[in-house]
Amino acid sequence: MQKKIKVIPLEIVLRNTAYGSLCKETTIKPGALLSKPLIDIYLKNDELNDPLITKDRIELMNILSSHDLELIINLTLKINVILKSFFKNIQLQLVDFKLEFGYDFKNNIILGDEISPDNCRLWDLNQKNDIIVSLDKDRFRNDLGGLIEAYSEIHRRINDFLKLNW
Ligand code: TMP
């Protein structure tokens, strides 16, 4: 069901495994499993190039109260538990994902945007060696080719799983 929301101008990224900008901006090695999920929050602002932002700056800019920020962080952690286990069932490692939230007409915070291989990193767990096989938008971002095949593979695995389990 689609609902209208007032979008909160933040991108909430949760990382289970180090990759992408985390490895470009720190000394953490690509593929390192994080001992606990890392939440990185970015300000949605094209002119500023969506910078990484701190909790204090979010409050300072009156984007969100600390209560609502905690709520969003806790929702993101809960969504991670559900998604990680769902994708593991279909032999996919949930590396990281990006969520956006908004306020509905009753001022409740709800999840906005989609959850798809456009905003998740999903690695194939069906690989015998340690090579990374991305079945997500990194195929396009890193010019790897096979984007349609990768998305179709995820679609096939989800359909097969749902047929067996629902
Ligand atoms: P990053 O490693 O480039 O920061 O990306 C982390 C995750 O967030 C990855 O799953 C891709 C997703 N993402 C988006 O969906 N939209 C964006 O604009 C960015 C920068 C990342």
CSV table of N, CA and C and ligand atoms in Angstrom, one decimal:
chain,number,residue,atom,x,y,z
A,1,MET,N,0.8,-1.2,0.0
A,1,MET,CA,0.0,0.0,0.0
A,1,MET,C,0.9,1.3,0.0
A,2,GLN,N,0.5,2.2,-0.8
A,2,GLN,CA,1.3,3.5,-0.9
A,2,GLN,C,0.7,4.5,0.0
A,3,LYS,N,1.5,5.2,0.8
A,3,LYS,CA,1.0,6.3,1.7
A,3,LYS,C,1.9,7.5,1.4
A,4,LYS,N,1.3,8.7,1.5
A,4,LYS,CA,2.0,9.9,1.4
A,4,LYS,C,2.8,10.1,2.7
A,5,ILE,N,4.1,10.5,2.6
A,5,ILE,CA,4.8,10.9,3.8
A,5,ILE,C,5.6,12.2,3.5
A,6,LYS,N,5.9,12.8,4.7
A,6,LYS,CA,6.8,14.0,4.6
A,6,LYS,C,8.2,13.4,4.8
A,7,VAL,N,9.0,13.4,3.8
A,7,VAL,CA,10.3,12.7,3.8
A,7,VAL,C,11.3,13.4,4.7
A,8,ILE,N,11.9,12.6,5.6
A,8,ILE,CA,13.0,13.1,6.5
A,8,ILE,C,14.3,13.1,5.6
A,9,PRO,N,15.0,14.3,5.5
A,9,PRO,CA,16.1,14.4,4.6
A,9,PRO,C,17.4,13.7,5.0
A,10,LEU,N,17.2,12.4,5.4
A,10,LEU,CA,18.4,11.6,5.8
A,10,LEU,C,18.4,10.3,5.1
A,11,GLU,N,19.6,9.8,4.8
A,11,GLU,CA,19.7,8.5,4.3
A,11,GLU,C,20.4,7.6,5.4
A,12,ILE,N,19.7,6.6,5.8
A,12,ILE,CA,20.3,5.8,6.9
A,12,ILE,C,20.9,4.5,6.3
A,13,VAL,N,22.2,4.4,6.4
A,13,VAL,CA,22.9,3.2,5.8
A,13,VAL,C,23.3,2.3,7.0
A,14,LEU,N,22.9,1.1,6.9
A,14,LEU,CA,23.4,0.1,7.8
A,14,LEU,C,24.4,-0.9,7.1
A,15,ARG,N,25.5,-1.1,7.8
A,15,ARG,CA,26.5,-2.0,7.2
A,15,ARG,C,26.8,-3.2,8.1
A,16,ASN,N,26.7,-4.4,7.5
A,16,ASN,CA,27.1,-5.6,8.3
A,16,ASN,C,28.6,-6.0,7.9
A,17,THR,N,28.9,-5.7,6.7
A,17,THR,CA,30.2,-6.0,6.1
A,17,THR,C,30.8,-4.7,5.5
A,18,ALA,N,32.1,-4.6,5.7
A,18,ALA,CA,32.8,-3.3,5.2
A,18,ALA,C,32.9,-3.4,3.6
A,19,TYR,N,32.4,-2.3,3.0
A,19,TYR,CA,32.6,-2.2,1.5
A,19,TYR,C,32.2,-0.8,1.1
A,20,GLY,N,32.4,-0.4,-0.1
A,20,GLY,CA,32.0,0.9,-0.6
A,20,GLY,C,32.7,2.0,0.1
A,21,SER,N,31.9,3.0,0.4
A,21,SER,CA,32.5,4.3,0.9
A,21,SER,C,33.2,4.1,2.3
A,22,LEU,N,32.7,3.1,3.0
A,22,LEU,CA,33.3,2.9,4.3
A,22,LEU,C,34.8,2.5,4.1
A,23,CYS,N,35.1,1.8,3.1
A,23,CYS,CA,36.5,1.4,2.8
A,23,CYS,C,37.3,2.5,2.1
A,24,LYS,N,36.6,3.3,1.4
A,24,LYS,CA,37.3,4.4,0.7
A,24,LYS,C,37.6,5.5,1.7
A,25,GLU,N,36.8,5.6,2.8
A,25,GLU,CA,37.0,6.8,3.7
A,25,GLU,C,37.7,6.4,5.0
A,26,THR,N,38.0,5.1,5.2
A,26,THR,CA,38.7,4.6,6.4
A,26,THR,C,39.8,3.6,6.0
A,27,THR,N,40.4,3.0,7.0
A,27,THR,CA,41.4,2.0,6.7
A,27,THR,C,40.9,0.6,6.8
A,28,ILE,N,39.5,0.5,6.9
A,28,ILE,CA,38.9,-0.9,7.1
A,28,ILE,C,38.9,-1.6,5.7
A,29,LYS,N,39.3,-2.8,5.8
A,29,LYS,CA,39.5,-3.6,4.5
A,29,LYS,C,38.1,-4.1,4.0
A,30,PRO,N,38.0,-4.0,2.6
A,30,PRO,CA,36.8,-4.5,2.0
A,30,PRO,C,36.5,-6.0,2.4
A,31,GLY,N,35.3,-6.3,2.7
A,31,GLY,CA,34.9,-7.7,3.0
A,31,GLY,C,35.0,-8.0,4.5
A,32,ALA,N,35.6,-7.1,5.3
A,32,ALA,CA,35.7,-7.4,6.8
A,32,ALA,C,34.3,-7.4,7.4
A,33,LEU,N,34.0,-8.5,8.1
A,33,LEU,CA,32.7,-8.6,8.8
A,33,LEU,C,32.8,-7.7,10.0
A,34,LEU,N,31.8,-6.9,10.2
A,34,LEU,CA,31.7,-5.9,11.3
A,34,LEU,C,31.2,-6.7,12.6
A,35,SER,N,31.8,-6.4,13.7
A,35,SER,CA,31.4,-7.1,14.9
A,35,SER,C,30.0,-6.8,15.3
A,36,LYS,N,29.5,-5.6,15.0
A,36,LYS,CA,28.1,-5.2,15.2
A,36,LYS,C,27.7,-4.3,14.0
A,37,PRO,N,26.4,-4.2,13.7
A,37,PRO,CA,26.0,-3.4,12.6
A,37,PRO,C,26.5,-1.9,12.8
A,38,LEU,N,27.0,-1.3,11.7
A,38,LEU,CA,27.4,0.1,11.8
A,38,LEU,C,26.3,0.9,11.1
A,39,ILE,N,25.9,2.0,11.7
A,39,ILE,CA,24.9,2.9,11.1
A,39,ILE,C,25.6,4.2,10.7
A,40,ASP,N,25.6,4.5,9.4
A,40,ASP,CA,26.1,5.8,8.9
A,40,ASP,C,24.9,6.6,8.4
A,41,ILE,N,24.8,7.8,8.8
A,41,ILE,CA,23.7,8.7,8.4
A,41,ILE,C,24.2,9.8,7.5
A,42,TYR,N,23.5,10.0,6.4
A,42,TYR,CA,23.9,11.0,5.4
A,42,TYR,C,22.8,12.0,5.3
A,43,LEU,N,23.2,13.3,5.1
A,43,LEU,CA,22.2,14.3,4.9
A,43,LEU,C,21.8,14.3,3.4
A,44,LYS,N,20.5,14.2,3.1
A,44,LYS,CA,20.1,14.2,1.7
A,44,LYS,C,20.1,15.7,1.2
A,45,ASN,N,21.2,16.0,0.5
A,45,ASN,CA,21.4,17.4,0.0
A,45,ASN,C,22.3,17.3,-1.2
A,46,ASP,N,21.7,17.4,-2.4
A,46,ASP,CA,22.5,17.3,-3.6
A,46,ASP,C,23.6,18.3,-3.7
A,47,GLU,N,23.3,19.6,-3.3
A,47,GLU,CA,24.3,20.6,-3.4
A,47,GLU,C,25.6,20.3,-2.6
A,48,LEU,N,25.3,19.7,-1.4
A,48,LEU,CA,26.4,19.3,-0.5
A,48,LEU,C,27.0,17.9,-0.8
A,49,ASN,N,26.4,17.3,-1.8
A,49,ASN,CA,26.8,15.9,-2.1
A,49,ASN,C,26.6,14.9,-1.0
A,50,ASP,N,25.4,15.0,-0.4
A,50,ASP,CA,25.0,14.0,0.6
A,50,ASP,C,26.1,13.7,1.6
A,51,PRO,N,26.5,14.6,2.5
A,51,PRO,CA,27.6,14.3,3.4
A,51,PRO,C,27.2,13.4,4.6
A,52,LEU,N,28.2,12.7,5.1
A,52,LEU,CA,28.0,11.9,6.3
A,52,LEU,C,27.8,13.0,7.4
A,53,ILE,N,26.8,12.7,8.3
A,53,ILE,CA,26.4,13.7,9.3
A,53,ILE,C,26.4,13.1,10.7
A,54,THR,N,26.6,13.9,11.7
A,54,THR,CA,26.6,13.4,13.1
A,54,THR,C,25.2,13.6,13.7
A,55,LYS,N,25.0,12.8,14.8
A,55,LYS,CA,23.7,13.0,15.6
A,55,LYS,C,23.6,14.4,16.1
A,56,ASP,N,24.7,15.0,16.6
A,56,ASP,CA,24.6,16.4,17.1
A,56,ASP,C,24.3,17.4,16.0
A,57,ARG,N,24.8,17.2,14.8
A,57,ARG,CA,24.5,18.1,13.7
A,57,ARG,C,23.0,17.9,13.3
A,58,ILE,N,22.5,16.7,13.3
A,58,ILE,CA,21.1,16.5,13.0
A,58,ILE,C,20.2,17.3,13.9
A,59,GLU,N,20.5,17.2,15.2
A,59,GLU,CA,19.8,18.0,16.2
A,59,GLU,C,19.9,19.5,16.0
A,60,LEU,N,21.2,19.9,15.8
A,60,LEU,CA,21.5,21.3,15.6
A,60,LEU,C,20.7,21.9,14.4
A,61,MET,N,20.5,21.1,13.4
A,61,MET,CA,19.8,21.5,12.2
A,61,MET,C,18.3,21.4,12.3
A,62,ASN,N,17.8,20.9,13.5
A,62,ASN,CA,16.4,20.6,13.7
A,62,ASN,C,15.8,19.7,12.7
A,63,ILE,N,16.6,18.7,12.2
A,63,ILE,CA,16.0,17.8,11.3
A,63,ILE,C,15.1,16.8,12.0
A,64,LEU,N,15.6,16.4,13.2
A,64,LEU,CA,14.9,15.4,14.0
A,64,LEU,C,15.2,15.6,15.4
A,65,SER,N,14.3,15.2,16.3
A,65,SER,CA,14.6,15.2,17.7
A,65,SER,C,15.5,14.0,18.0
A,66,SER,N,16.2,14.0,19.1
A,66,SER,CA,17.0,12.8,19.4
A,66,SER,C,16.2,11.6,19.7
A,67,HIS,N,14.9,11.8,20.1
A,67,HIS,CA,14.0,10.7,20.3
A,67,HIS,C,13.7,10.0,19.0
A,68,ASP,N,13.3,10.8,18.0
A,68,ASP,CA,12.9,10.3,16.7
A,68,ASP,C,14.1,9.7,16.0
A,69,LEU,N,15.3,10.3,16.2
A,69,LEU,CA,16.5,9.7,15.6
A,69,LEU,C,16.8,8.3,16.2
A,70,GLU,N,16.6,8.2,17.5
A,70,GLU,CA,16.8,6.8,18.1
A,70,GLU,C,15.8,5.8,17.6
A,71,LEU,N,14.6,6.3,17.4
A,71,LEU,CA,13.5,5.5,16.9
A,71,LEU,C,13.9,4.9,15.5
A,72,ILE,N,14.4,5.8,14.6
A,72,ILE,CA,14.8,5.4,13.3
A,72,ILE,C,15.9,4.5,13.3
A,73,ILE,N,16.9,4.7,14.2
A,73,ILE,CA,18.0,3.8,14.3
A,73,ILE,C,17.6,2.4,14.8
A,74,ASN,N,16.7,2.4,15.8
A,74,ASN,CA,16.2,1.1,16.3
A,74,ASN,C,15.4,0.4,15.2
A,75,LEU,N,14.6,1.1,14.4
A,75,LEU,CA,13.8,0.5,13.3
A,75,LEU,C,14.8,-0.1,12.3
A,76,THR,N,15.8,0.6,12.0
A,76,THR,CA,16.8,0.2,11.0
A,76,THR,C,17.5,-1.1,11.5
A,77,LEU,N,17.8,-1.2,12.8
A,77,LEU,CA,18.5,-2.4,13.3
A,77,LEU,C,17.5,-3.6,13.3
A,78,LYS,N,16.2,-3.3,13.5
A,78,LYS,CA,15.2,-4.4,13.5
A,78,LYS,C,15.0,-4.9,12.0
A,79,ILE,N,15.0,-3.9,11.1
A,79,ILE,CA,14.8,-4.3,9.7
A,79,ILE,C,16.0,-5.1,9.3
A,80,ASN,N,17.2,-4.8,9.8
A,80,ASN,CA,18.4,-5.5,9.4
A,80,ASN,C,18.3,-7.0,9.8
A,81,VAL,N,17.8,-7.2,11.1
A,81,VAL,CA,17.7,-8.6,11.5
A,81,VAL,C,16.7,-9.4,10.6
A,82,ILE,N,15.6,-8.8,10.2
A,82,ILE,CA,14.7,-9.5,9.3
A,82,ILE,C,15.3,-9.7,7.9
A,83,LEU,N,15.9,-8.7,7.4
A,83,LEU,CA,16.4,-8.8,6.0
A,83,LEU,C,17.6,-9.8,5.9
A,84,LYS,N,18.5,-9.7,6.9
A,84,LYS,CA,19.7,-10.5,6.9
A,84,LYS,C,19.3,-12.0,6.9
A,85,SER,N,18.3,-12.3,7.7
A,85,SER,CA,17.9,-13.7,7.8
A,85,SER,C,17.1,-14.1,6.5
A,86,PHE,N,16.3,-13.2,6.0
A,86,PHE,CA,15.6,-13.5,4.8
A,86,PHE,C,16.6,-13.8,3.6
A,87,PHE,N,17.5,-12.9,3.5
A,87,PHE,CA,18.5,-13.1,2.4
A,87,PHE,C,19.4,-14.3,2.6
A,88,LYS,N,19.7,-14.6,3.8
A,88,LYS,CA,20.5,-15.8,4.1
A,88,LYS,C,19.8,-17.1,3.6
A,89,ASN,N,18.5,-17.1,3.8
A,89,ASN,CA,17.7,-18.3,3.3
A,89,ASN,C,17.9,-18.5,1.8
A,90,ILE,N,18.1,-17.4,1.1
A,90,ILE,CA,18.3,-17.6,-0.4
A,90,ILE,C,19.8,-17.4,-0.8
A,91,GLN,N,20.6,-17.7,0.2
A,91,GLN,CA,22.1,-17.8,-0.1
A,91,GLN,C,22.6,-16.4,-0.6
A,92,LEU,N,22.2,-15.4,0.1
A,92,LEU,CA,22.7,-14.0,-0.2
A,92,LEU,C,23.2,-13.4,1.1
A,93,GLN,N,24.4,-12.8,1.0
A,93,GLN,CA,24.9,-12.0,2.2
A,93,GLN,C,24.5,-10.6,2.1
A,94,LEU,N,23.8,-10.1,3.1
A,94,LEU,CA,23.3,-8.7,3.1
A,94,LEU,C,24.5,-7.9,3.7
A,95,VAL,N,25.2,-7.2,2.8
A,95,VAL,CA,26.4,-6.5,3.1
A,95,VAL,C,26.0,-5.2,3.8
A,96,ASP,N,25.2,-4.4,3.1
A,96,ASP,CA,24.7,-3.1,3.6
A,96,ASP,C,23.4,-2.7,2.9
A,97,PHE,N,22.8,-1.7,3.4
A,97,PHE,CA,21.6,-1.2,2.7
A,97,PHE,C,21.3,0.2,3.2
A,98,LYS,N,20.5,0.9,2.4
A,98,LYS,CA,20.2,2.3,2.7
A,98,LYS,C,18.6,2.4,2.8
A,99,LEU,N,18.2,3.1,3.9
A,99,LEU,CA,16.8,3.3,4.1
A,99,LEU,C,16.5,4.8,4.2
A,100,GLU,N,15.2,5.1,3.9
A,100,GLU,CA,14.8,6.5,4.1
A,100,GLU,C,13.4,6.4,4.9
A,101,PHE,N,13.2,7.4,5.7
A,101,PHE,CA,12.0,7.4,6.5
A,101,PHE,C,11.2,8.7,6.3
A,102,GLY,N,10.0,8.7,6.8
A,102,GLY,CA,9.2,10.0,6.7
A,102,GLY,C,8.1,9.9,7.7
A,103,TYR,N,7.4,11.1,7.8
A,103,TYR,CA,6.2,11.2,8.7
A,103,TYR,C,4.9,11.0,7.9
A,104,ASP,N,4.0,10.1,8.5
A,104,ASP,CA,2.7,10.0,7.8
A,104,ASP,C,1.8,11.1,8.3
A,105,PHE,N,0.5,11.1,7.9
A,105,PHE,CA,-0.4,12.2,8.2
A,105,PHE,C,-0.7,12.3,9.7
A,106,LYS,N,-0.4,11.2,10.4
A,106,LYS,CA,-0.6,11.2,11.9
A,106,LYS,C,0.7,11.5,12.6
A,107,ASN,N,1.7,11.8,11.8
A,107,ASN,CA,3.0,12.2,12.4
A,107,ASN,C,3.7,10.9,12.9
A,108,ASN,N,3.3,9.7,12.4
A,108,ASN,CA,4.1,8.5,12.8
A,108,ASN,C,5.3,8.4,11.8
A,109,ILE,N,6.4,7.9,12.3
A,109,ILE,CA,7.5,7.7,11.4
A,109,ILE,C,7.3,6.3,10.7
A,110,ILE,N,7.4,6.4,9.4
A,110,ILE,CA,7.3,5.1,8.7
A,110,ILE,C,8.4,5.0,7.6
A,111,LEU,N,8.7,3.8,7.2
A,111,LEU,CA,9.7,3.5,6.2
A,111,LEU,C,9.2,4.1,4.9
A,112,GLY,N,10.1,4.8,4.2
A,112,GLY,CA,9.7,5.3,2.8
A,112,GLY,C,10.6,4.6,1.9
A,113,ASP,N,10.5,4.8,0.6
A,113,ASP,CA,11.4,4.3,-0.4
A,113,ASP,C,11.2,2.8,-0.5
A,114,GLU,N,12.0,2.2,-1.4
A,114,GLU,CA,11.9,0.7,-1.6
A,114,GLU,C,13.1,0.0,-0.9
A,115,ILE,N,13.0,-1.3,-0.8
A,115,ILE,CA,14.2,-2.1,-0.5
A,115,ILE,C,14.4,-3.0,-1.7
A,116,SER,N,15.5,-2.8,-2.4
A,116,SER,CA,15.8,-3.5,-3.6
A,116,SER,C,17.3,-3.6,-3.8
A,117,PRO,N,17.7,-4.4,-4.8
A,117,PRO,CA,19.2,-4.4,-5.1
A,117,PRO,C,19.8,-3.1,-5.5
A,118,ASP,N,18.9,-2.1,-5.7
A,118,ASP,CA,19.4,-0.7,-6.0
A,118,ASP,C,20.0,-0.1,-4.7
A,119,ASN,N,19.4,-0.4,-3.6
A,119,ASN,CA,19.9,0.2,-2.4
A,119,ASN,C,20.4,-0.8,-1.3
A,120,CYS,N,20.6,-2.0,-1.7
A,120,CYS,CA,21.2,-3.0,-0.8
A,120,CYS,C,22.5,-3.6,-1.5
A,121,ARG,N,23.5,-4.0,-0.8
A,121,ARG,CA,24.5,-4.8,-1.4
A,121,ARG,C,24.2,-6.3,-1.0
A,122,LEU,N,24.2,-7.1,-2.0
A,122,LEU,CA,23.9,-8.5,-1.8
A,122,LEU,C,24.9,-9.4,-2.5
A,123,TRP,N,25.6,-10.2,-1.7
A,123,TRP,CA,26.7,-11.0,-2.3
A,123,TRP,C,26.2,-12.5,-2.3
A,124,ASP,N,26.6,-13.2,-3.4
A,124,ASP,CA,26.2,-14.5,-3.6
A,124,ASP,C,27.0,-15.4,-2.6
A,125,LEU,N,26.2,-16.2,-1.8
A,125,LEU,CA,26.9,-17.1,-0.9
A,125,LEU,C,27.1,-18.5,-1.5
A,126,ASN,N,26.7,-18.7,-2.8
A,126,ASN,CA,26.9,-19.9,-3.5
A,126,ASN,C,28.3,-20.0,-4.1
A,127,GLN,N,29.3,-19.3,-3.6
A,127,GLN,CA,30.6,-19.3,-4.2
A,127,GLN,C,31.5,-20.2,-3.4
A,128,LYS,N,32.3,-21.0,-4.1
A,128,LYS,CA,33.1,-22.0,-3.4
A,128,LYS,C,34.3,-21.3,-2.7
A,129,ASN,N,34.9,-20.4,-3.5
A,129,ASN,CA,36.1,-19.6,-2.9
A,129,ASN,C,35.6,-18.3,-2.3
A,130,ASP,N,36.6,-17.5,-1.9
A,130,ASP,CA,36.2,-16.2,-1.2
A,130,ASP,C,35.9,-15.1,-2.2
A,131,ILE,N,35.7,-15.3,-3.5
A,131,ILE,CA,35.5,-14.2,-4.4
A,131,ILE,C,34.2,-13.5,-4.1
A,132,ILE,N,34.2,-12.2,-4.3
A,132,ILE,CA,32.9,-11.5,-4.1
A,132,ILE,C,32.1,-11.5,-5.4
A,133,VAL,N,30.9,-12.0,-5.4
A,133,VAL,CA,30.0,-11.9,-6.6
A,133,VAL,C,28.8,-11.0,-6.2
A,134,SER,N,28.8,-9.8,-6.7
A,134,SER,CA,27.7,-8.9,-6.3
A,134,SER,C,26.5,-9.1,-7.2
A,135,LEU,N,25.4,-9.2,-6.5
A,135,LEU,CA,24.1,-9.4,-7.3
A,135,LEU,C,23.3,-8.2,-7.0
A,136,ASP,N,23.8,-7.0,-7.3
A,136,ASP,CA,23.2,-5.7,-6.9
A,136,ASP,C,23.7,-4.6,-7.8
A,137,LYS,N,23.3,-3.4,-7.5
A,137,LYS,CA,23.7,-2.3,-8.3
A,137,LYS,C,25.2,-2.0,-8.5
A,138,ASP,N,26.0,-2.6,-7.7
A,138,ASP,CA,27.4,-2.5,-7.8
A,138,ASP,C,27.8,-3.0,-9.2
A,139,ARG,N,27.0,-3.9,-9.8
A,139,ARG,CA,27.4,-4.4,-11.2
A,139,ARG,C,27.4,-3.3,-12.1
A,140,PHE,N,26.5,-2.3,-11.9
A,140,PHE,CA,26.4,-1.1,-12.7
A,140,PHE,C,27.4,-0.1,-12.2
A,141,ARG,N,27.5,0.1,-10.9
A,141,ARG,CA,28.4,1.2,-10.3
A,141,ARG,C,29.8,0.8,-10.7
A,142,ASN,N,30.2,-0.4,-10.7
A,142,ASN,CA,31.6,-0.8,-10.9
A,142,ASN,C,31.8,-1.4,-12.3
A,143,ASP,N,30.8,-1.1,-13.2
A,143,ASP,CA,30.9,-1.5,-14.6
A,143,ASP,C,31.3,-3.0,-14.8
A,144,LEU,N,30.6,-3.8,-14.0
A,144,LEU,CA,30.9,-5.3,-14.1
A,144,LEU,C,30.0,-6.0,-15.1
A,145,GLY,N,29.0,-5.3,-15.6
A,145,GLY,CA,28.1,-6.0,-16.6
A,145,GLY,C,27.2,-7.0,-15.8
A,146,GLY,N,26.2,-7.6,-16.5
A,146,GLY,CA,25.3,-8.6,-16.0
A,146,GLY,C,24.4,-8.1,-14.9
A,147,LEU,N,24.0,-6.9,-15.0
A,147,LEU,CA,23.0,-6.3,-14.0
A,147,LEU,C,21.7,-7.0,-14.1
A,148,ILE,N,21.1,-7.1,-15.3
A,148,ILE,CA,19.8,-7.7,-15.5
A,148,ILE,C,19.8,-9.2,-15.0
A,149,GLU,N,20.9,-9.9,-15.3
A,149,GLU,CA,21.0,-11.3,-14.9
A,149,GLU,C,21.1,-11.4,-13.4
A,150,ALA,N,21.8,-10.4,-12.7
A,150,ALA,CA,21.9,-10.5,-11.3
A,150,ALA,C,20.6,-10.2,-10.6
A,151,TYR,N,19.8,-9.2,-11.1
A,151,TYR,CA,18.5,-8.9,-10.5
A,151,TYR,C,17.5,-10.0,-10.8
A,152,SER,N,17.7,-10.7,-12.0
A,152,SER,CA,16.8,-11.8,-12.3
A,152,SER,C,17.1,-13.0,-11.4
A,153,GLU,N,18.3,-13.2,-11.1
A,153,GLU,CA,18.7,-14.3,-10.2
A,153,GLU,C,18.1,-14.0,-8.8
A,154,ILE,N,18.1,-12.8,-8.3
A,154,ILE,CA,17.5,-12.5,-7.0
A,154,ILE,C,16.0,-12.8,-7.0
A,155,HIS,N,15.4,-12.3,-8.1
A,155,HIS,CA,14.0,-12.5,-8.3
A,155,HIS,C,13.6,-14.0,-8.3
A,156,ARG,N,14.4,-14.8,-9.0
A,156,ARG,CA,14.2,-16.2,-9.1
A,156,ARG,C,14.3,-16.8,-7.7
A,157,ARG,N,15.4,-16.5,-7.0
A,157,ARG,CA,15.6,-17.1,-5.6
A,157,ARG,C,14.4,-16.7,-4.7
A,158,ILE,N,14.0,-15.4,-4.7
A,158,ILE,CA,12.9,-15.0,-3.8
A,158,ILE,C,11.6,-15.8,-4.2
A,159,ASN,N,11.3,-15.9,-5.5
A,159,ASN,CA,10.1,-16.6,-5.9
A,159,ASN,C,10.2,-18.1,-5.5
A,160,ASP,N,11.3,-18.7,-5.7
A,160,ASP,CA,11.4,-20.1,-5.3
A,160,ASP,C,11.2,-20.3,-3.8
A,161,PHE,N,11.8,-19.4,-3.1
A,161,PHE,CA,11.7,-19.4,-1.6
A,161,PHE,C,10.3,-19.2,-1.2
A,162,LEU,N,9.6,-18.3,-1.8
A,162,LEU,CA,8.2,-18.0,-1.4
A,162,LEU,C,7.3,-19.2,-1.8
A,163,LYS,N,7.6,-19.8,-2.9
A,163,LYS,CA,6.7,-21.0,-3.3
A,163,LYS,C,6.9,-22.1,-2.3
A,164,LEU,N,8.1,-22.3,-1.8
A,164,LEU,CA,8.3,-23.4,-0.9
A,164,LEU,C,7.8,-23.1,0.5
A,165,ASN,N,7.8,-21.8,0.9
A,165,ASN,CA,7.6,-21.5,2.3
A,165,ASN,C,6.3,-20.7,2.6
A,166,TRP,N,5.5,-20.3,1.6
A,166,TRP,CA,4.2,-19.6,1.8
A,166,TRP,C,3.0,-20.4,1.3
B,1,TMP,P1,28.2,3.4,0.1
B,1,TMP,O1,29.1,2.3,0.5
B,1,TMP,O2,28.4,3.9,-1.2
B,1,TMP,O3,28.1,4.4,1.2
B,1,TMP,O4,26.7,2.7,0.1
B,1,TMP,C1,26.2,2.0,1.2
B,1,TMP,C2,24.8,1.4,0.8
B,1,TMP,O5,23.9,2.4,0.5
B,1,TMP,C3,24.8,0.6,-0.5
B,1,TMP,O6,24.0,-0.6,-0.3
B,1,TMP,C4,24.3,1.4,-1.6
B,1,TMP,C5,23.3,2.3,-0.8
B,1,TMP,N1,23.2,3.7,-1.4
B,1,TMP,C6,22.1,4.1,-2.0
B,1,TMP,O7,21.1,3.3,-2.1
B,1,TMP,N2,22.0,5.3,-2.5
B,1,TMP,C7,23.0,6.2,-2.4
B,1,TMP,O8,22.9,7.3,-2.9
B,1,TMP,C8,24.3,5.8,-1.8
B,1,TMP,C9,25.4,6.7,-1.7
B,1,TMP,C10,24.3,4.5,-1.3
